[in-house]
Coordinates of C-alpha atoms in Angstrom, one line a residue:
Chain J
M16 CA 4.3 -22.3 -8.5
E17 CA 5.3 -23.7 -5.1
K18 CA 8.0 -25.6 -6.6
E19 CA 9.7 -22.6 -8.1
F20 CA 9.1 -20.8 -5.1
I21 CA 11.1 -23.3 -2.7
D22 CA 13.8 -23.9 -5.7
S23 CA 15.3 -20.9 -5.8
I24 CA 14.6 -20.6 -1.6
E25 CA 16.5 -24.2 -1.6
A26 CA 19.5 -22.6 -4.4
F27 CA 20.0 -19.3 -1.8
V28 CA 20.5 -21.6 0.9
A29 CA 22.7 -24.0 -0.3
D30 CA 24.7 -21.5 -2.1
S31 CA 25.0 -19.4 1.1
V32 CA 25.8 -22.7 2.5
K33 CA 28.7 -23.3 0.8
I34 CA 30.5 -20.1 1.8
P35 CA 32.1 -20.1 5.2
D36 CA 30.3 -18.4 8.1
Q37 CA 27.6 -16.9 5.7
K38 CA 24.8 -15.5 8.0
V39 CA 21.3 -15.6 6.4
A40 CA 18.6 -13.7 7.5
L41 CA 14.7 -14.1 6.7
V42 CA 13.0 -10.9 6.7
T43 CA 9.9 -10.7 6.7
S44 CA 8.0 -7.0 6.1
G45 CA 4.6 -5.4 6.0
G46 CA 0.9 -6.3 7.0
T47 CA -0.9 -9.4 6.2
C48 CA -4.4 -8.5 4.9
V49 CA -7.3 -11.1 5.7
P50 CA -10.3 -11.4 2.9
L51 CA -13.3 -10.9 4.4
E52 CA -15.5 -12.2 1.5
K53 CA -14.5 -15.1 -1.3
H54 CA -13.9 -13.0 -4.4
A55 CA -13.0 -10.0 -2.0
V56 CA -13.2 -6.3 -2.4
R57 CA -13.0 -6.0 2.1
Y58 CA -10.4 -6.6 4.0
L59 CA -9.0 -6.4 8.0
E60 CA -5.5 -5.5 7.4
N61 CA -2.8 -4.8 9.8
F62 CA -1.4 -1.5 9.9
S63 CA 2.3 -1.2 7.7
T64 CA 4.1 0.5 5.7
G65 CA 6.9 -2.0 5.3
R66 CA 9.4 0.4 6.7
R67 CA 11.0 -1.2 9.5
G68 CA 11.7 -4.7 7.6
A69 CA 12.5 -2.9 4.9
L70 CA 15.5 -0.3 6.7
S71 CA 16.4 -4.1 7.8
V72 CA 17.2 -5.3 5.1
E73 CA 19.7 -2.4 4.3
Q74 CA 21.6 -3.2 7.4
F75 CA 21.4 -6.8 7.7
L76 CA 22.9 -6.3 3.8
T77 CA 25.4 -4.0 4.9
R78 CA 26.7 -6.0 8.0
G79 CA 27.6 -9.5 5.8
Y80 CA 24.2 -11.3 6.1
K81 CA 22.1 -12.8 2.5
V82 CA 18.8 -11.9 3.1
I83 CA 15.6 -13.5 2.1
F84 CA 12.5 -10.3 1.9
L85 CA 9.2 -11.9 2.2
Y86 CA 7.2 -8.7 1.9
R87 CA 3.7 -7.4 1.6
D88 CA 3.5 -6.5 -2.3
G89 CA 3.7 -3.3 -2.6
S90 CA 5.3 -2.1 0.9
C91 CA 8.1 -0.7 0.8
F92 CA 11.0 -2.6 -0.5
P93 CA 14.2 -2.0 0.9
Y94 CA 16.6 1.0 -0.9
L95 CA 13.4 2.4 -1.9
T96 CA 12.1 3.8 1.2
Q97 CA 12.2 7.4 1.1
M98 CA 10.9 7.4 -3.3
K99 CA 7.5 5.6 -1.6
N100 CA 6.9 7.9 1.2
N101 CA 6.4 10.7 -1.5
Q102 CA 6.5 9.3 -5.3
E103 CA 5.7 13.2 -6.5
K104 CA 9.2 14.1 -4.7
F105 CA 10.9 11.4 -6.8
L106 CA 8.8 12.6 -10.0
K107 CA 9.8 16.1 -9.3
N108 CA 13.8 15.2 -9.3
L109 CA 13.8 12.4 -12.4
I110 CA 15.4 14.7 -15.6
V111 CA 15.1 13.4 -19.1
G112 CA 18.3 14.0 -20.5
R113 CA 18.8 14.0 -24.7
N114 CA 20.4 10.7 -24.9
G115 CA 16.6 9.2 -23.8
R116 CA 17.3 8.5 -20.6
T117 CA 16.3 9.7 -16.8
T118 CA 18.4 10.7 -14.4
I119 CA 17.5 11.1 -11.0
D120 CA 18.7 14.3 -9.5
D121 CA 18.8 13.4 -5.8
H122 CA 22.7 12.2 -4.3
N123 CA 21.2 10.1 -1.5
F124 CA 19.3 8.8 -4.1
T125 CA 22.2 7.3 -6.0
K126 CA 24.4 6.6 -2.7
L127 CA 21.3 4.2 -1.9
I128 CA 21.5 2.7 -5.6
E129 CA 25.5 2.3 -5.1
E130 CA 24.6 0.1 -2.0
Y131 CA 21.9 -2.3 -3.6
K132 CA 24.0 -2.7 -6.5
K133 CA 26.8 -3.7 -4.1
H134 CA 24.3 -6.3 -2.6
E135 CA 22.2 -7.4 -5.1
S136 CA 22.9 -10.3 -6.0
S137 CA 22.4 -11.2 -1.5
L138 CA 18.9 -10.5 -1.6
L139 CA 15.9 -12.7 -2.4
A140 CA 12.8 -10.5 -2.5
L141 CA 9.2 -13.1 -2.6
K142 CA 6.0 -10.9 -2.1
F143 CA 2.4 -11.8 -0.2
M144 CA -0.7 -10.9 0.0
T145 CA -2.9 -12.5 2.3
L146 CA -2.5 -14.4 5.8
Q147 CA -2.5 -17.7 4.5
E148 CA 0.1 -17.0 2.1
Y149 CA 2.4 -15.2 4.3
L150 CA 2.0 -18.0 6.7
R151 CA 2.7 -20.8 4.4
K152 CA 5.3 -18.7 2.0
L153 CA 6.5 -18.5 5.8
R154 CA 6.7 -21.6 6.5
L155 CA 8.4 -22.7 3.6
V156 CA 11.1 -20.6 3.3
C157 CA 12.3 -21.1 7.7
L158 CA 12.3 -25.2 6.8
A159 CA 15.0 -24.3 3.9
L160 CA 17.0 -22.5 6.2
Q161 CA 17.5 -25.6 8.8
P162 CA 20.8 -26.1 7.1
L163 CA 22.4 -22.8 8.0
H164 CA 21.8 -23.9 11.3
K165 CA 22.5 -21.0 14.0
R166 CA 23.8 -18.8 10.7
A167 CA 20.3 -18.7 10.4
A168 CA 18.5 -15.5 11.3
V169 CA 14.7 -15.2 11.5
Y170 CA 13.3 -12.0 12.2
L171 CA 9.4 -11.7 12.1
A172 CA 9.0 -7.2 11.5
A173 CA 5.7 -8.5 9.4
A174 CA 2.6 -7.4 10.9
V175 CA 0.5 -10.4 11.0
S176 CA -3.3 -10.4 11.8
D177 CA -4.2 -11.8 15.4
F178 CA -7.7 -12.9 13.3
Y179 CA -8.7 -14.6 10.4
V180 CA -12.5 -15.3 8.8
P181 CA -12.1 -19.1 8.4
D182 CA -12.8 -20.4 4.5
D183 CA -15.8 -21.6 5.7
K184 CA -17.9 -18.9 6.7
L185 CA -17.0 -16.4 4.0
P186 CA -19.3 -14.7 1.9
L187 CA -19.6 -15.5 -1.9
H188 CA -20.0 -11.9 -2.9
K189 CA -19.0 -8.8 -1.9
I190 CA -21.1 -8.5 1.3
Q191 CA -24.1 -5.6 0.2
S192 CA -24.4 -2.6 2.6
S193 CA -27.4 -3.1 5.0
E194 CA -27.8 -1.2 8.0
S195 CA -24.7 -2.5 9.8
L196 CA -22.3 -5.0 9.2
A197 CA -21.9 -7.6 12.6
L198 CA -18.1 -9.6 11.7
T199 CA -16.7 -12.4 13.8
L200 CA -13.3 -12.6 13.5
E201 CA -11.2 -16.5 14.9
R202 CA -7.8 -16.0 16.4
T203 CA -4.8 -16.6 13.6
P204 CA -3.6 -20.0 15.7
K205 CA -0.2 -18.7 16.8
M206 CA 2.7 -19.2 14.4
L207 CA 5.8 -17.9 16.4
G208 CA 5.4 -21.2 18.5
H209 CA 5.6 -23.3 15.2
V210 CA 8.3 -20.9 13.8
A211 CA 10.5 -21.3 16.7
Q212 CA 10.2 -24.8 17.9
Q213 CA 9.7 -26.5 15.2
W214 CA 10.0 -25.1 11.5
A215 CA 13.6 -22.8 12.5
F216 CA 14.4 -24.6 15.7
N217 CA 18.0 -24.5 15.2
A218 CA 18.0 -19.8 14.2
F219 CA 18.2 -17.1 16.0
V220 CA 14.5 -16.2 16.2
V221 CA 13.5 -12.8 16.8
S222 CA 9.7 -11.5 17.2
F223 CA 7.9 -8.0 17.0
K224 CA 5.7 -6.5 19.6
L225 CA 3.6 -3.6 19.4
E226 CA 1.5 -2.0 21.1
T227 CA -0.4 1.4 21.9
D228 CA -0.1 1.2 26.1
E229 CA 3.3 1.7 27.4
N230 CA 2.2 0.1 30.6
I231 CA 2.2 -3.1 29.0
L232 CA 4.9 -3.5 26.8
I233 CA 7.5 -5.4 28.4
S234 CA 5.0 -7.5 30.5
K235 CA 3.6 -9.1 26.9
C236 CA 7.5 -9.4 24.9
R237 CA 8.1 -11.5 28.6
L238 CA 5.5 -13.3 27.6
A239 CA 6.4 -13.6 24.6
L240 CA 9.7 -15.3 25.4
S241 CA 8.4 -17.3 27.7
N242 CA 5.7 -19.0 25.6
Y243 CA 8.0 -19.6 22.6
G244 CA 11.4 -20.4 24.0
H245 CA 13.3 -18.3 21.3
Q246 CA 15.7 -15.7 21.4
V247 CA 14.4 -12.1 20.8
V248 CA 11.5 -9.9 21.5
V249 CA 11.9 -6.5 20.1
G250 CA 8.9 -4.5 21.8
N251 CA 7.9 -0.8 20.7
L252 CA 4.9 1.8 20.7
L253 CA 3.3 2.8 17.9
E254 CA 3.8 6.7 18.3
T255 CA 7.0 5.9 19.1
R256 CA 8.1 3.2 16.8
Y257 CA 10.5 5.9 14.5
N258 CA 12.6 6.9 17.4
N259 CA 12.6 4.3 20.5
V260 CA 12.3 0.0 20.6
I261 CA 13.2 -2.0 23.1
I262 CA 15.1 -5.6 22.6
V263 CA 13.8 -7.9 25.5
T264 CA 15.7 -11.3 26.0
S265 CA 15.7 -13.6 28.8
S266 CA 18.1 -11.7 30.8
S267 CA 18.0 -8.7 29.6
V268 CA 16.5 -5.1 28.1
V269 CA 18.1 -3.0 25.9
N270 CA 16.4 0.6 25.0
V271 CA 16.9 1.5 21.6
N272 CA 17.1 5.2 21.3
A273 CA 17.2 7.2 17.7
T274 CA 16.7 10.4 16.8
S275 CA 18.5 12.3 13.5
E276 CA 19.4 8.7 11.9
N277 CA 17.1 5.3 10.8
I278 CA 16.3 3.3 14.2
E279 CA 17.7 0.5 12.1
I280 CA 21.1 0.7 12.4
K281 CA 20.7 0.8 15.9
L282 CA 18.7 -2.1 16.3
I283 CA 20.6 -4.3 13.4
S284 CA 23.5 -3.4 14.9
Q285 CA 22.5 -4.9 18.3
L286 CA 21.0 -7.5 17.3
Y287 CA 23.9 -8.6 14.8
L288 CA 26.1 -9.1 18.4
M289 CA 23.5 -11.0 19.7
H290 CA 23.5 -13.1 16.7
E291 CA 27.4 -13.7 17.4
Q292 CA 26.9 -14.7 20.6
F293 CA 24.2 -17.0 19.6
M294 CA 26.2 -18.7 17.6
T295 CA 28.9 -19.3 19.8
S296 CA 27.1 -20.2 22.3
Chain N
M23 CA -2.9 22.9 7.8
E24 CA -7.2 23.2 6.8
K25 CA -6.7 26.5 5.4
E26 CA -3.5 26.0 3.5
F27 CA -5.0 23.0 1.5
I28 CA -7.8 25.3 0.7
D29 CA -6.2 28.0 -0.3
S30 CA -3.8 25.2 -2.8
I31 CA -7.2 24.1 -4.1
E32 CA -8.5 27.5 -4.2
A33 CA -5.6 29.0 -6.1
F34 CA -5.6 26.0 -8.9
V35 CA -8.7 26.3 -9.8
A36 CA -8.7 30.2 -9.9
D37 CA -5.7 29.7 -12.3
S38 CA -8.0 27.3 -14.1
V39 CA -11.4 29.6 -14.2
K40 CA -9.1 32.6 -16.1
I41 CA -8.2 30.1 -18.9
P42 CA -10.9 29.9 -21.2
D43 CA -12.7 26.5 -21.8
Q44 CA -10.4 24.6 -19.4
K45 CA -11.7 21.8 -18.1
V46 CA -10.5 20.9 -14.3
A47 CA -10.7 17.0 -13.3
L48 CA -11.2 15.4 -9.6
V49 CA -10.0 12.3 -9.8
T50 CA -10.2 10.3 -6.5
S51 CA -8.0 7.4 -5.8
G52 CA -7.1 4.3 -4.0
G53 CA -8.6 2.6 -0.5
T54 CA -9.9 4.0 2.6
C55 CA -9.2 2.9 5.5
V56 CA -11.4 2.3 8.2
P57 CA -9.7 2.4 12.1
L58 CA -10.8 -0.8 14.2
E59 CA -8.6 0.9 17.4
K60 CA -8.4 4.3 18.6
H61 CA -5.0 4.6 19.0
A62 CA -5.4 2.2 15.4
V63 CA -2.9 -1.1 14.8
R64 CA -5.9 -2.4 12.7
Y65 CA -7.9 -1.2 9.7
L66 CA -10.7 -2.9 7.7
E67 CA -9.7 -1.9 4.2
N68 CA -11.1 -2.4 0.8
F69 CA -8.8 -3.3 -2.1
S70 CA -7.5 -1.0 -4.3
T71 CA -3.5 -0.5 -5.6
G72 CA -5.0 2.7 -6.7
R73 CA -3.9 1.6 -10.7
R74 CA -7.3 2.5 -12.4
G75 CA -6.8 6.3 -10.7
A76 CA -3.4 6.8 -11.6
L77 CA -3.3 5.9 -15.0
S78 CA -6.9 7.8 -15.5
V79 CA -5.5 10.8 -14.6
E80 CA -2.6 10.4 -17.0
Q81 CA -5.8 9.8 -19.8
F82 CA -7.0 12.9 -19.0
L83 CA -4.2 15.5 -18.4
T84 CA -3.2 13.6 -22.3
R85 CA -6.4 15.5 -23.3
G86 CA -6.1 18.7 -21.4
Y87 CA -7.6 18.8 -18.4
K88 CA -5.8 20.5 -15.3
V89 CA -6.2 17.0 -12.3
I90 CA -6.6 17.5 -9.1
F91 CA -5.5 13.9 -7.6
L92 CA -7.1 13.4 -4.4
Y93 CA -5.4 9.8 -3.6
R94 CA -4.6 6.9 -1.0
D95 CA -1.5 8.2 0.8
G96 CA 1.2 5.2 -1.1
S97 CA -1.1 4.0 -3.4
C98 CA -0.5 4.2 -7.7
F99 CA 0.9 8.0 -8.4
P100 CA 0.2 8.7 -12.0
Y101 CA 4.1 8.1 -14.1
L102 CA 4.7 5.7 -11.6
T103 CA 2.2 2.9 -11.6
Q104 CA 4.7 0.0 -13.1
M105 CA 7.5 1.1 -10.5
K106 CA 5.2 0.4 -8.1
N107 CA 4.1 -2.9 -8.9
N108 CA 7.7 -4.4 -9.7
Q109 CA 9.9 -2.4 -7.2
E110 CA 12.8 -4.5 -7.5
K111 CA 12.3 -4.5 -11.3
F112 CA 12.8 -1.0 -11.3
L113 CA 15.9 -0.9 -9.0
K114 CA 17.8 -3.4 -11.3
N115 CA 17.2 -1.0 -14.3
L116 CA 18.6 2.0 -12.5
I117 CA 22.5 2.6 -13.0
V118 CA 24.7 4.6 -11.1
G119 CA 27.2 6.7 -13.4
R120 CA 30.4 7.6 -13.1
N121 CA 29.1 11.5 -12.6
G122 CA 27.7 10.1 -9.3
R123 CA 24.0 10.6 -11.1
T124 CA 21.3 7.5 -11.3
T125 CA 20.2 6.7 -14.5
I126 CA 17.1 4.6 -15.5
D127 CA 17.4 2.0 -18.2
D128 CA 14.3 2.0 -19.5
H129 CA 12.6 3.5 -22.8
N130 CA 9.1 3.2 -21.5
F131 CA 9.8 4.9 -18.3
T132 CA 11.5 7.6 -19.7
K133 CA 8.4 8.0 -22.7
L134 CA 6.2 8.7 -19.6
I135 CA 8.6 10.7 -17.7
E136 CA 8.4 12.8 -20.6
E137 CA 4.7 12.5 -20.5
Y138 CA 4.7 14.0 -16.9
K139 CA 7.0 16.8 -17.2
K140 CA 4.4 18.5 -20.0
H141 CA 1.4 18.1 -17.4
E142 CA 3.2 18.8 -14.2
S143 CA 2.4 22.2 -14.0
S144 CA -1.4 20.7 -14.4
L145 CA -1.9 18.2 -11.5
L146 CA -2.3 19.1 -8.0
A147 CA -2.1 15.6 -5.9
L148 CA -4.0 15.5 -2.1
K149 CA -3.8 12.6 0.1
F150 CA -5.5 11.2 2.6
M151 CA -5.4 7.9 4.5
T152 CA -8.7 7.2 6.7
L153 CA -12.5 6.8 5.4
Q154 CA -12.9 10.6 7.0
E155 CA -10.1 12.0 6.1
Y156 CA -11.5 11.8 2.2
L157 CA -14.7 12.2 2.8
R158 CA -13.4 15.5 4.6
K159 CA -10.9 16.6 1.5
L160 CA -13.7 15.2 -1.0
R161 CA -16.2 17.8 -0.1
L162 CA -13.8 20.4 0.4
V163 CA -12.6 19.8 -3.2
C164 CA -15.8 19.6 -4.6
L165 CA -17.0 23.0 -3.5
A166 CA -14.0 25.0 -4.6
L167 CA -14.9 23.3 -8.4
Q168 CA -18.2 25.4 -8.4
P169 CA -17.1 27.9 -10.2
L170 CA -15.8 25.8 -12.7
H171 CA -19.8 25.1 -13.6
K172 CA -19.8 22.5 -16.2
R173 CA -15.9 22.6 -16.6
A174 CA -15.7 20.6 -13.6
A175 CA -15.6 17.3 -14.0
V176 CA -15.3 14.3 -10.4
Y177 CA -14.3 10.9 -11.0
L178 CA -14.7 8.9 -7.8
A179 CA -12.4 5.8 -8.8
A180 CA -11.4 6.3 -5.0
A181 CA -13.0 2.9 -3.1
V182 CA -14.9 3.8 -0.4
S183 CA -15.4 1.9 2.3
D184 CA -19.7 1.5 3.4
F185 CA -18.8 0.5 6.9
Y186 CA -17.4 2.4 9.3
V187 CA -16.7 2.1 13.4
P188 CA -18.2 5.6 15.1
D189 CA -15.8 7.7 17.1
D190 CA -17.7 7.1 20.8
K191 CA -17.1 3.0 19.8
L192 CA -14.3 2.7 19.1
P193 CA -11.9 1.1 21.6
L194 CA -9.0 2.9 22.9
H195 CA -6.7 0.6 22.5
K196 CA -5.0 -2.6 20.6
I197 CA -7.9 -5.2 21.2
Q198 CA -6.2 -7.6 22.6
S199 CA -6.1 -10.8 21.0
S200 CA -8.7 -13.3 22.9
E201 CA -10.7 -16.5 21.3
S202 CA -12.7 -14.5 18.8
L203 CA -12.9 -11.0 18.2
A204 CA -17.2 -9.5 17.4
L205 CA -17.0 -6.2 15.3
T206 CA -19.9 -4.7 14.6
L207 CA -19.9 -2.0 12.0
E208 CA -22.4 1.0 11.0
R209 CA -23.1 2.0 7.5
T210 CA -20.9 4.9 6.0
P211 CA -23.5 7.6 5.2
K212 CA -23.7 7.4 1.1
M213 CA -22.0 10.7 0.2
L214 CA -22.3 10.8 -4.0
G215 CA -26.0 12.3 -2.9
H216 CA -24.6 15.4 -1.1
V217 CA -21.1 15.4 -4.5
A218 CA -24.1 14.9 -6.9
Q219 CA -26.3 17.3 -5.3
Q220 CA -24.7 20.1 -3.5
W221 CA -21.3 20.1 -3.1
A222 CA -20.9 19.6 -6.8
F223 CA -24.4 19.7 -8.3
N224 CA -23.1 21.9 -11.1
A225 CA -20.4 19.0 -12.4
F226 CA -19.7 16.3 -14.5
V227 CA -19.9 13.4 -11.7
V228 CA -18.4 9.8 -13.0
S229 CA -19.5 7.4 -9.7
F230 CA -18.1 3.8 -9.6
K231 CA -19.4 0.4 -9.0
L232 CA -17.3 -2.6 -8.3
E233 CA -19.5 -5.8 -7.5
T234 CA -17.9 -9.7 -8.1
D235 CA -21.6 -10.6 -9.0
E236 CA -21.9 -10.1 -12.5
N237 CA -25.8 -10.4 -12.6
I238 CA -26.7 -7.9 -9.9
L239 CA -23.8 -5.5 -12.3
I240 CA -26.2 -3.2 -14.8
S241 CA -29.0 -2.8 -12.2
K242 CA -26.9 -1.5 -8.8
C243 CA -25.3 1.7 -11.5
R244 CA -28.7 2.0 -12.7
L245 CA -29.9 2.2 -9.4
A246 CA -27.2 4.1 -8.2
L247 CA -28.6 6.6 -11.2
S248 CA -31.4 7.1 -10.0
N249 CA -30.9 7.5 -6.3
Y250 CA -28.2 10.2 -7.0
G251 CA -29.6 12.0 -10.1
H252 CA -25.9 12.5 -11.8
Q253 CA -24.5 12.0 -15.0
V254 CA -22.3 8.7 -15.4
V255 CA -21.6 5.2 -13.5
V256 CA -18.5 3.2 -14.7
G257 CA -19.4 -0.4 -13.3
N258 CA -16.9 -3.0 -13.2
L259 CA -16.4 -6.5 -12.3
L260 CA -13.5 -7.5 -9.6
E261 CA -11.7 -10.5 -12.0
T262 CA -12.3 -8.2 -15.3
R263 CA -12.1 -5.1 -14.2
Y264 CA -8.6 -4.5 -16.0
N265 CA -10.5 -5.3 -19.5
N266 CA -14.1 -4.2 -19.3
V267 CA -16.2 -1.8 -17.8
I268 CA -19.4 -0.3 -18.1
I269 CA -20.4 3.5 -18.6
V270 CA -23.6 3.7 -17.6
T271 CA -26.2 7.0 -18.0
S272 CA -29.7 7.2 -17.4
S273 CA -30.5 6.6 -21.5
S274 CA -27.3 4.2 -22.6
V275 CA -24.8 1.8 -21.6
V276 CA -22.0 1.8 -23.7
N277 CA -19.5 -1.5 -22.9
V278 CA -15.5 -0.6 -23.1
N279 CA -13.2 -3.5 -23.8
A280 CA -9.5 -3.6 -23.8
T281 CA -6.4 -6.2 -24.1
S282 CA -3.3 -5.3 -25.0
E283 CA -3.5 -1.5 -23.6
N284 CA -4.3 0.0 -21.1
I285 CA -8.4 0.2 -20.5
E286 CA -8.2 3.6 -19.4
I287 CA -7.4 4.9 -22.8
K288 CA -11.1 3.9 -23.9
L289 CA -12.6 5.1 -20.5
I290 CA -11.5 8.5 -20.6
S291 CA -11.6 8.7 -24.3
Q292 CA -15.5 8.1 -23.9
L293 CA -15.9 10.0 -20.6
Y294 CA -14.2 13.5 -22.5
L295 CA -17.4 12.7 -25.1
M296 CA -19.6 12.6 -22.9
H297 CA -18.2 15.5 -20.7
E298 CA -18.5 17.3 -23.9
Q299 CA -21.9 17.0 -24.3
F300 CA -22.7 17.8 -20.9
M301 CA -21.1 21.6 -21.2
T302 CA -23.2 22.1 -24.5
S303 CA -26.5 21.2 -23.0

């Protein structure tokens, strides 16, 4: 499994290295889950539909990147986010033809699928479920990207749990109901430092900061930059995340707003320019 | 919102009441989420893809039931479970035709969609996210089913959290990372008693018991039956749940096994007979 996983990434990167100026983005997406039992029925989850990551992949592909998409199993997939949000509507738009084939009566969907078909071979999709699986795969992909040097972008949109229960403290079986449940979770080692300084030390690294309190957002973004020394932090607030984000670098704060269209179009367009600049610096 | 929700259910039930011997199943599906913050970023989740519920809906519809499907937003939807498990494969099977329409090149999928089209008008799908939303909607649907008397079946396949954090104990904002996180969750009031004895007192009620320890499964099923006085508990173990379930009633334990086909076919076929018997008793 592990060897196959590494082989598929290395082959994808090797193909990209050969193409002059070919950029590759690693996009992580969706929430990690933290098991609370060894045979786990209950999990601590970070909320994420994976919409941001999936839509960002579409934009990276449109701009000529090859993309490694490391996503939570079952979360949004590029070109299918609309469908996931409304499965029933999707079903209602299906038509079974006389030829025994199913047709989708939705012009916008067809346009998306045309886009997908153009970029299909530029997308490598990899799944994770738990926090541990995510961290293990993140490391492997980052290491594999090193030969690309500055042409690699690492875009960390996954919602990673800050807390976990260490293996040796997990109960074996489903916790039985009693009057109350006391959980003690330990802090997840901060991986961003490893990513920025070791695993993907030569890449363009973009991390995310999701907060609910507007007053601490910018300072938290700046703190992350100074702690980990990477290139960009994208900050967003839970309530307004589909319409507003801020792009924070060591020297600037850019506000990005979108109402009628997906904000990922503007966001990736800005990051594209920053990555270009980073490559020539 | 609330009124629209109730109106849609009552209309659906009223239509069904008029049809002689029309049975209606409420199928709950997917896991509830329990927010750990008021503006919540983190949740306690019960693991569930919603596969069992979605496949069971297909079987109830095939057997002539009308179905109210109360499901966790984003979890498996009937006739689309295959697609959800492998979105990338689904995308790869899509063909954009010269007429600008998208066609799905998958014979099995087309057969499923034909089934859906047959039963489309017999399915009312309703979503939930949090534990509280689930309980509120469960109650409303159960109450609306009462005019159907014994022709109603309540099939509680949703994975409901046994624990929650009461509103007044929720922190307002995202819990900030510190060395460790101590959480105290309180026990969720057991709703099955309300369902079986009040909300759906005259219906055929089937609950589920998921355990990881084989040694306590049957006794837990029997305990639930004697505590709540409903008709059936379906017991399953996390590791073998797709191949083995037990159907426990006050007088019998039936083992159901399936390997090559979905176990929901056999399970609903057994429950169909038990519901028939219940209606004539």
